PDB file of C-alpha atoms in Angstrom:
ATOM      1  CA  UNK A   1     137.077 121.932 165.568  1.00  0.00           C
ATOM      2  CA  UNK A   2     135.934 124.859 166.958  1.00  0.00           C
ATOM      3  CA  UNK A   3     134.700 128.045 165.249  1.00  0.00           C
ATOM      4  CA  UNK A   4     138.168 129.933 165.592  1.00  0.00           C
ATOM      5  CA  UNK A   5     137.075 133.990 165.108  1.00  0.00           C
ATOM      6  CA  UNK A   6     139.854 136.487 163.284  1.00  0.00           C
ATOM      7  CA  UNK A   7     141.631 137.843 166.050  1.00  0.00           C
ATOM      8  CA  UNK A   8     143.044 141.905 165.965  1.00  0.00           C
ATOM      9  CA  UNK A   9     145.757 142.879 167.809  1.00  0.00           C
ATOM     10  CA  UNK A  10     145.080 147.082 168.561  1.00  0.00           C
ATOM     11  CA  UNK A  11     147.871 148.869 170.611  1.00  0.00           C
ATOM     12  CA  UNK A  12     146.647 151.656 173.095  1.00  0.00           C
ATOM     13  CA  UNK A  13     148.723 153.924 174.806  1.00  0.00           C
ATOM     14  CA  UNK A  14     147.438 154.560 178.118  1.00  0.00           C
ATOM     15  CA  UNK A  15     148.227 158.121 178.175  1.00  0.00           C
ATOM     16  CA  UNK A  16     147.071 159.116 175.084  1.00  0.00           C
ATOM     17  CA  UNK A  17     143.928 157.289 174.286  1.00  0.00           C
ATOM     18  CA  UNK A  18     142.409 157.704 170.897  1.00  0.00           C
ATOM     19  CA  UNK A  19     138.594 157.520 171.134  1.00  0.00           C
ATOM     20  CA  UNK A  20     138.129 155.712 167.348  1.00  0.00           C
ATOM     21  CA  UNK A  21     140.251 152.839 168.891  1.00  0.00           C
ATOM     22  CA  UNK A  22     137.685 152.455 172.065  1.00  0.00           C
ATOM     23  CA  UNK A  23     134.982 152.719 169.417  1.00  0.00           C
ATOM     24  CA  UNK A  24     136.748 149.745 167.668  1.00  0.00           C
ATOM     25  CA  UNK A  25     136.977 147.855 170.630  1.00  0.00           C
ATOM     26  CA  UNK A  26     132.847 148.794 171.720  1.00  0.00           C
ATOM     27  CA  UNK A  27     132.233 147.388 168.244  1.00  0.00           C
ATOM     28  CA  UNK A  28     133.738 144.100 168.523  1.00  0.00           C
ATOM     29  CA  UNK A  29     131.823 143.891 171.877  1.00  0.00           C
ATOM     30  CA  UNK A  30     128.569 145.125 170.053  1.00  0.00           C
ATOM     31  CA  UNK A  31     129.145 141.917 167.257  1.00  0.00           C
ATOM     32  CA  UNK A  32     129.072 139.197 169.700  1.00  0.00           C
ATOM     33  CA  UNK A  33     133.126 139.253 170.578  1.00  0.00           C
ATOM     34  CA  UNK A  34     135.517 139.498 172.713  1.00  0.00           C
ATOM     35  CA  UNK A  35     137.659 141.703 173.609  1.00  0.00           C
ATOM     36  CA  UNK A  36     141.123 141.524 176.374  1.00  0.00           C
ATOM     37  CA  UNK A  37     142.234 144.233 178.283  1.00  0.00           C
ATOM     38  CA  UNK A  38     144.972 144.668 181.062  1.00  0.00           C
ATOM     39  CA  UNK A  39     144.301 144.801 184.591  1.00  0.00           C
ATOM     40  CA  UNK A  40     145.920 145.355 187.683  1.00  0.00           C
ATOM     41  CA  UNK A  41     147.372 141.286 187.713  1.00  0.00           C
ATOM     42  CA  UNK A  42     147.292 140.323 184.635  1.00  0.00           C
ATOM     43  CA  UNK A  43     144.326 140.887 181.664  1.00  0.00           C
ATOM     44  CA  UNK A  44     140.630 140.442 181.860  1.00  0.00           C
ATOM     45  CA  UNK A  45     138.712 139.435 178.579  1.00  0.00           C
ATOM     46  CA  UNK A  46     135.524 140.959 177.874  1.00  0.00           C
ATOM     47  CA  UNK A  47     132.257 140.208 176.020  1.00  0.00           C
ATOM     48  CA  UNK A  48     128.422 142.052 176.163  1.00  0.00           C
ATOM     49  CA  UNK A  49     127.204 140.300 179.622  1.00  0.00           C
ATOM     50  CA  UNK A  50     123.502 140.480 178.046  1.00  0.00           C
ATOM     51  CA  UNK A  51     124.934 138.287 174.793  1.00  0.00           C
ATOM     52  CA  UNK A  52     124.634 134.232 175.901  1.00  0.00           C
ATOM     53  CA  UNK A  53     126.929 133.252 173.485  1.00  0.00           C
ATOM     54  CA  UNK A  54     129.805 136.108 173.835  1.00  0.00           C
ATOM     55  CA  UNK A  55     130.047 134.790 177.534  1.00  0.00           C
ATOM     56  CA  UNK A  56     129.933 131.656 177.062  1.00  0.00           C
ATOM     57  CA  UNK A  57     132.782 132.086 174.284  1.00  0.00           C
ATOM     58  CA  UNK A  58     134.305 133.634 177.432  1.00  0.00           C
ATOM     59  CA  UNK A  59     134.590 130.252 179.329  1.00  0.00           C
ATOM     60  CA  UNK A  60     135.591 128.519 176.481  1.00  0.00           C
ATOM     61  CA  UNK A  61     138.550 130.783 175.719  1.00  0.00           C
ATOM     62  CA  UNK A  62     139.251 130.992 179.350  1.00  0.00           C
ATOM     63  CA  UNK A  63     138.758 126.864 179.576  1.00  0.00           C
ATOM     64  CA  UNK A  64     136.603 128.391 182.627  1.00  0.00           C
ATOM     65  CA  UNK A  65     133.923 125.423 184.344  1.00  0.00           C
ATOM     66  CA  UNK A  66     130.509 126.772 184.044  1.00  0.00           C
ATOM     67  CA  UNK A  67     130.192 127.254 187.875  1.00  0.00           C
ATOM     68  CA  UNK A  68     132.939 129.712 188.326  1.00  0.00           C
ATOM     69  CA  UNK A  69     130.811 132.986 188.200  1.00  0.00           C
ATOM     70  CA  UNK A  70     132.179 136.227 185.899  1.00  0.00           C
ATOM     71  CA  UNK A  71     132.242 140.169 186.881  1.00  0.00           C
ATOM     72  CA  UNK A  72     130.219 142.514 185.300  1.00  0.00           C
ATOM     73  CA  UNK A  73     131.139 145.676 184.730  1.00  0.00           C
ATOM     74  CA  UNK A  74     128.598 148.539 183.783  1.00  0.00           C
ATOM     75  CA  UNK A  75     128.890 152.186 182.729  1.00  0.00           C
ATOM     76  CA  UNK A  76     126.509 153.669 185.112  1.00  0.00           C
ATOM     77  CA  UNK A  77     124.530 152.254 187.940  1.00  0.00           C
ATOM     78  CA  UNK A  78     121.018 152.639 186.300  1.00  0.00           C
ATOM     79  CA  UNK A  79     122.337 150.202 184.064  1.00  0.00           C
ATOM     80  CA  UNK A  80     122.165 147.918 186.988  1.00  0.00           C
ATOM     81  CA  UNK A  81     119.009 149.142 188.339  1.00  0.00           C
ATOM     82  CA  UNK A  82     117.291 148.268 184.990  1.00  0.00           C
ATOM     83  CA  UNK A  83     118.743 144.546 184.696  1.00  0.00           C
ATOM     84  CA  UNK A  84     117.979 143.852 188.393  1.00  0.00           C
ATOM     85  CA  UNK A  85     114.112 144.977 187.609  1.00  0.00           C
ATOM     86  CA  UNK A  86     114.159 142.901 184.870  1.00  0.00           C
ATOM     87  CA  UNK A  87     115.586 139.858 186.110  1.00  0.00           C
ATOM     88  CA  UNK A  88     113.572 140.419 188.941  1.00  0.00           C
ATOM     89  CA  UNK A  89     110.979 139.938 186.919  1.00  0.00           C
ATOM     90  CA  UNK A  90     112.164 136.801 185.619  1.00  0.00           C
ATOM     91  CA  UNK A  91     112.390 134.793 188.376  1.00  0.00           C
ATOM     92  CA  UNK A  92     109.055 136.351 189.949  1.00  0.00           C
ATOM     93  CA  UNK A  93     107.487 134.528 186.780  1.00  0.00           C
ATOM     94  CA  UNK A  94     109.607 131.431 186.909  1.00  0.00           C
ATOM     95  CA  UNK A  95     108.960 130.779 190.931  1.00  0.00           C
ATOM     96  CA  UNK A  96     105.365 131.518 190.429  1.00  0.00           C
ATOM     97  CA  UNK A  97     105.072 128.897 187.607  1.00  0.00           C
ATOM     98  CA  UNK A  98     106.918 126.585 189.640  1.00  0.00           C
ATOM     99  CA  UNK A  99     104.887 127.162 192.987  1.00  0.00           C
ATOM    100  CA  UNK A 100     101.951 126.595 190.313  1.00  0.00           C
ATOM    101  CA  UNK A 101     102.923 123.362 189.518  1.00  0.00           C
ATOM    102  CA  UNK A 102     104.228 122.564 193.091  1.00  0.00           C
ATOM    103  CA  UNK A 103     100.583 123.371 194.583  1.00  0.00           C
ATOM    104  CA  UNK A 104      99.422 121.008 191.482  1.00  0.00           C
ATOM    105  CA  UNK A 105     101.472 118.159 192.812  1.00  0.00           C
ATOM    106  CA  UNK A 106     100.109 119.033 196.237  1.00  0.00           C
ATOM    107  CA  UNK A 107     102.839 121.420 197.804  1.00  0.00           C
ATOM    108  CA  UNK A 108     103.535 124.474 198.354  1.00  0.00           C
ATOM    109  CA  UNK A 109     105.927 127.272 200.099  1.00  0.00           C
ATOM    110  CA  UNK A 110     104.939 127.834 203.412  1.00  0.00           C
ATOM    111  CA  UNK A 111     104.647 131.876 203.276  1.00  0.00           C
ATOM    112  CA  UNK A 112     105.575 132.162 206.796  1.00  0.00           C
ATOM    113  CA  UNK A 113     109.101 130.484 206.648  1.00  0.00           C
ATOM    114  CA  UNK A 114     109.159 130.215 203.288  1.00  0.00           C
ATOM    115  CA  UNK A 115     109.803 126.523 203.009  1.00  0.00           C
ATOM    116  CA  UNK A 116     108.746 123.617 201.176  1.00  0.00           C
ATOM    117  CA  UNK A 117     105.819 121.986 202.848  1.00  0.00           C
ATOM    118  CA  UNK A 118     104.910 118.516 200.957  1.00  0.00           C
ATOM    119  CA  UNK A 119     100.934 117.553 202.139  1.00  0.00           C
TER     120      UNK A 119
END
């Protein structure tokens, strides 16, 4: 069975919103949960996007396949600008480990198209 987490039910009025209730829900998100909000359709449900196992508690709730992709939302754009750098990063180290073991196995990424070239 699967681990079933308490669930709290908090009632917001949209036009007066009371900042200790926000804080509540930025909490939740802060632990590792999940949190469900309306939207212009219908409700969105809402986890850290830098937690691995709040989103993927996100697709199970949801009974979402893995290859349907999720929105992020972000507070400010440098947010974005920092996570791009460092995933950016990332994969600069990950595709230069791989082209090191690709030139290993004798090929390599053609730097002019950038394809495969097997020798």
């Amino acid at each position: 069975m699967p681990n079933m987490k308490e669930t709290r039910i908090i009632r917001i009025d949209p036009r007066h919103i009371a900042p200790h209730l926000i804080q509540q829900a930025a909490a939740v998100l802060r632990a590792g949960g999940l949190v469900a909000f309306p939207t212009e359709t219908v409700y969105g449900l809402g986890a850290n996007a830098l937690d691995a196992e709040a989103v993927a508690d996100i697709f199970t709730a949801k009974g979402r396949p893995a290859h349907d992709p999720l929105i992020v939302h972000l507070g400010e754009a440098r947010w974005l600008e920092r996570e791009v750098e460092d995933t950016a990063k990332r994969i600069t180290l990950r595709e230069q480990e791989t082209l090191l073991k690709l030139a290993k196995a004798g090929e390599y990424r053609d730097e002019d198209t950038g394809n495969h070239v097997i020798r």
